[in-house]
Amino acid sequence: MEGSSPSATVLADIAAVLLIGLLLTPLRTRLRQPVVVGEIAVGVILGPSVLGLLPGHLTDALVPPDVRTHLSVVAQLGIVLFMFAAGWELDLQLLSGRVRAVLTITAASVLLPFALALALAAVVAAHFPWLLGAAASPWLFAAFLGIALSASALSVMARIVGENRLQATGTGAMATACGALTEITAWCAVVCLTAAARGPGSSGSGNVLLTLGQVACYALAMAFVVRPLLRRLLRLPVGAGGHPFLAPLIAGSGLLLSAWVTSRLGVHAVIGAFAFGLAMPRDAAEELRHAVELPMRHAGALLVPVFFALTGLSVDLTGLGPRGLLAVAVLLAVSWGGKYAGARLGARLTGVPRGEATTLAVLVNTKGLSEVLILTLGRDLGIIGDRLFTVLLMTALAATLPVNPLVRRLNRPPGTADSLSRPLVGTTAEEARGA
């Protein structure tokens, strides 16, 4: 897009992402894949794996490197808005009596793949040391691989739960809660790992403890200060009796500030957005939902594709080769198998019915936003190189591909050929919401 200003190119690129995603919709629907897979596919098409192979450097011409910085800001805003709506929609009352199950499932789905990844990392460090980054010691690489393979993507999981109409069911609430807890745990581990990788000169153990203490203070402030304050402020009239834009202004400014705080603490902004959504009043009037949640959800849905398209742009499939594909298969077996076995075992031990336990074990294997950010950080810190970055990114994408088809199949009513979904608790999402 020669001759265009960066701002004009950004607008054109956003339009291109949305239009290509629209064209891919029939194929994605036929393959029963979530929207996020199509959005990443858009980036792969625009990136070095497809357009980059054609003469003329089309990738850099369509999405110049200087424009990607602007697009990443747009993408960040979209994912923040989406996660705010996901946090507000999560009904914590559906977790009543299931807190122990959530904690057990989360712990099991993280610890088992983490342990398997540590064993795999020892083999890699001993026999394939060239896969390690320039600044990585064996133990640092092992810890990083464990975090990357045991993490889950809350943002993508929330989208799959919503697409399958499980958000108003106990299954959907448990899966989302497990995803949130897993992501918070992963980011706390990343804070510690970053401090260790940068060394005592820039961030020692004291700084790690300080950061974790700050995160704990933030959580307490959200629960005992922000949430009661929001209940008082948002009790004001939305319509004729009050300022029509007061509620959106309060929610929007608070959301962005919460996301900014968590990013400053070393935890990703999506955690702050999700936490602010959780702090929103659950008994909000329907007018408030229409004035705040719906506009932000729609704005997020419009901008989120930009983030996942940017993710796809960083994937170069041409450099994998047979050995790379074999590495993806091994890492996928460790990650998917470990998380599935751990989550299902934890669910069954806490009395979750067999069918619901299987659905939960599938959902916790959702990868996406968190893994991309963690892998990018690991590459920037020198823990992994470009080649292993591509392999791990392909592993994350491959782990997500079977999730939506399996969830649809597991929630298909008996005797039907296919169905979008049905809640495992025996009611439709609409019935559960109205109960």
Phi, psi and omega in degrees: 000061182295145178086348180271146174287157180305320181294320178293321179295322177301314180298317180294321180293320177298317178298319180297317179300314182294319183289318178295320176299322178295319179294330180277351186303313180301317179294316179298319180295319179297324179276000179057046179256149177292164182303324185299327180295318176297323181292321176292323178300325177301314179296321179297319179296318181284343187271195185292344183284336182235284181296330180294341178280343182276152180294151177101004179050055186296326181300311180291333179287320182280319181232079181300149181305322181290335179282332182298328177297317178293320179296326181294328176293316177299317180297319179299317179297318180298316183289328177294315179297318181295316183290331174299312179297322179295320179293321180291325183285337181294116180269105183293340178294334177292344179268004181303123181081001183240013181297318179299319179296318180298314180297318181292315180297317180298313181299314182294322182286346177262314187291320182294307177295330178296315179296318178296322179293324177298317178296318179295321180296324178297320178294315181297315182296327182280322188248339180228059186296339181292346178283341180285152177287167185296331185256013187261129167272161181304319183287326178292319177295319180297316180296319180296316180297321178297318178295314184297320184276343182259354183283160174231158181256107181299318184297316180289320178299318179299322179291319179293319177300316179294318181296331179263011176057040179255359187294337181257023180240163177298322179298312180295319180295318179295317180297315180295319178296318177297319178297318180295314181295320178296318182292320178297316178299316181298318183287328174296320177295323179295322177301313179296318181294320179298317179297319180292321182291325181278346174085168183295341181294333183242333183197101180267189183295330178298321178293324178298312179297323178296316180296315179297323176295322178294321177297319178296319178296322177299315180297318179295320179295321179296320184284320190250353178240304186291315184297311177298324179295319178296322179299321181286315184291319184276003173280349179292152182300142179270325188264235190298327184284348183215181180292125185294338182256006183297310181298313177299324179293318178296310183293317182294314179293319178296319179300311182293323177294320179296318178296321179295318181299311182294325178293324177291332179279356181095003176253144188297153183299333181297331178293319177296320179295315180296318180296321178294323175298320177297328182283346180293146183298131181283336181262031183295145178294157182298327179296323179293319178300316181290327183282332187243301189295311184298312178300319181291322178296316181293320177296319177296317180298330180285328187260336181304321179306333180296319180298310184289332174293320176297324176299313179298329179298334182274359181267123176241096184288342184291339183266003183288296182074176182301318181293324177294318178295323177295319178297320177299317181297318180293313180296324179294319179297319179293312184289303185293312181297318181293316181291319180296311182296317181295314182294318182292320177297315179298321180294316181293325179292336180260012173087012177288133180304155187303311182297317179293322179297321179294317178298316178299318181295328177287315184297324182291350177275003179293128178243170177159247189306307184299315182297319179299314181293319180294316180295320178297318178297317179298322177291319180295327180278353180082016179282324175232157178264180182299321183295313180291330175302313180297317180298314181291325178293319177294326176297317179297317179294317180295328178292329183279331186307314183278353188296305184295315176302321180291318179297318177300317182293319181293334182255017179280131178300142181302139175086003178251153182285325180196160179198152178299312179172164167211146180294146181285343185278001173098006177229159174286163179298322180293320179294319180295322180293326182272352183290000000 
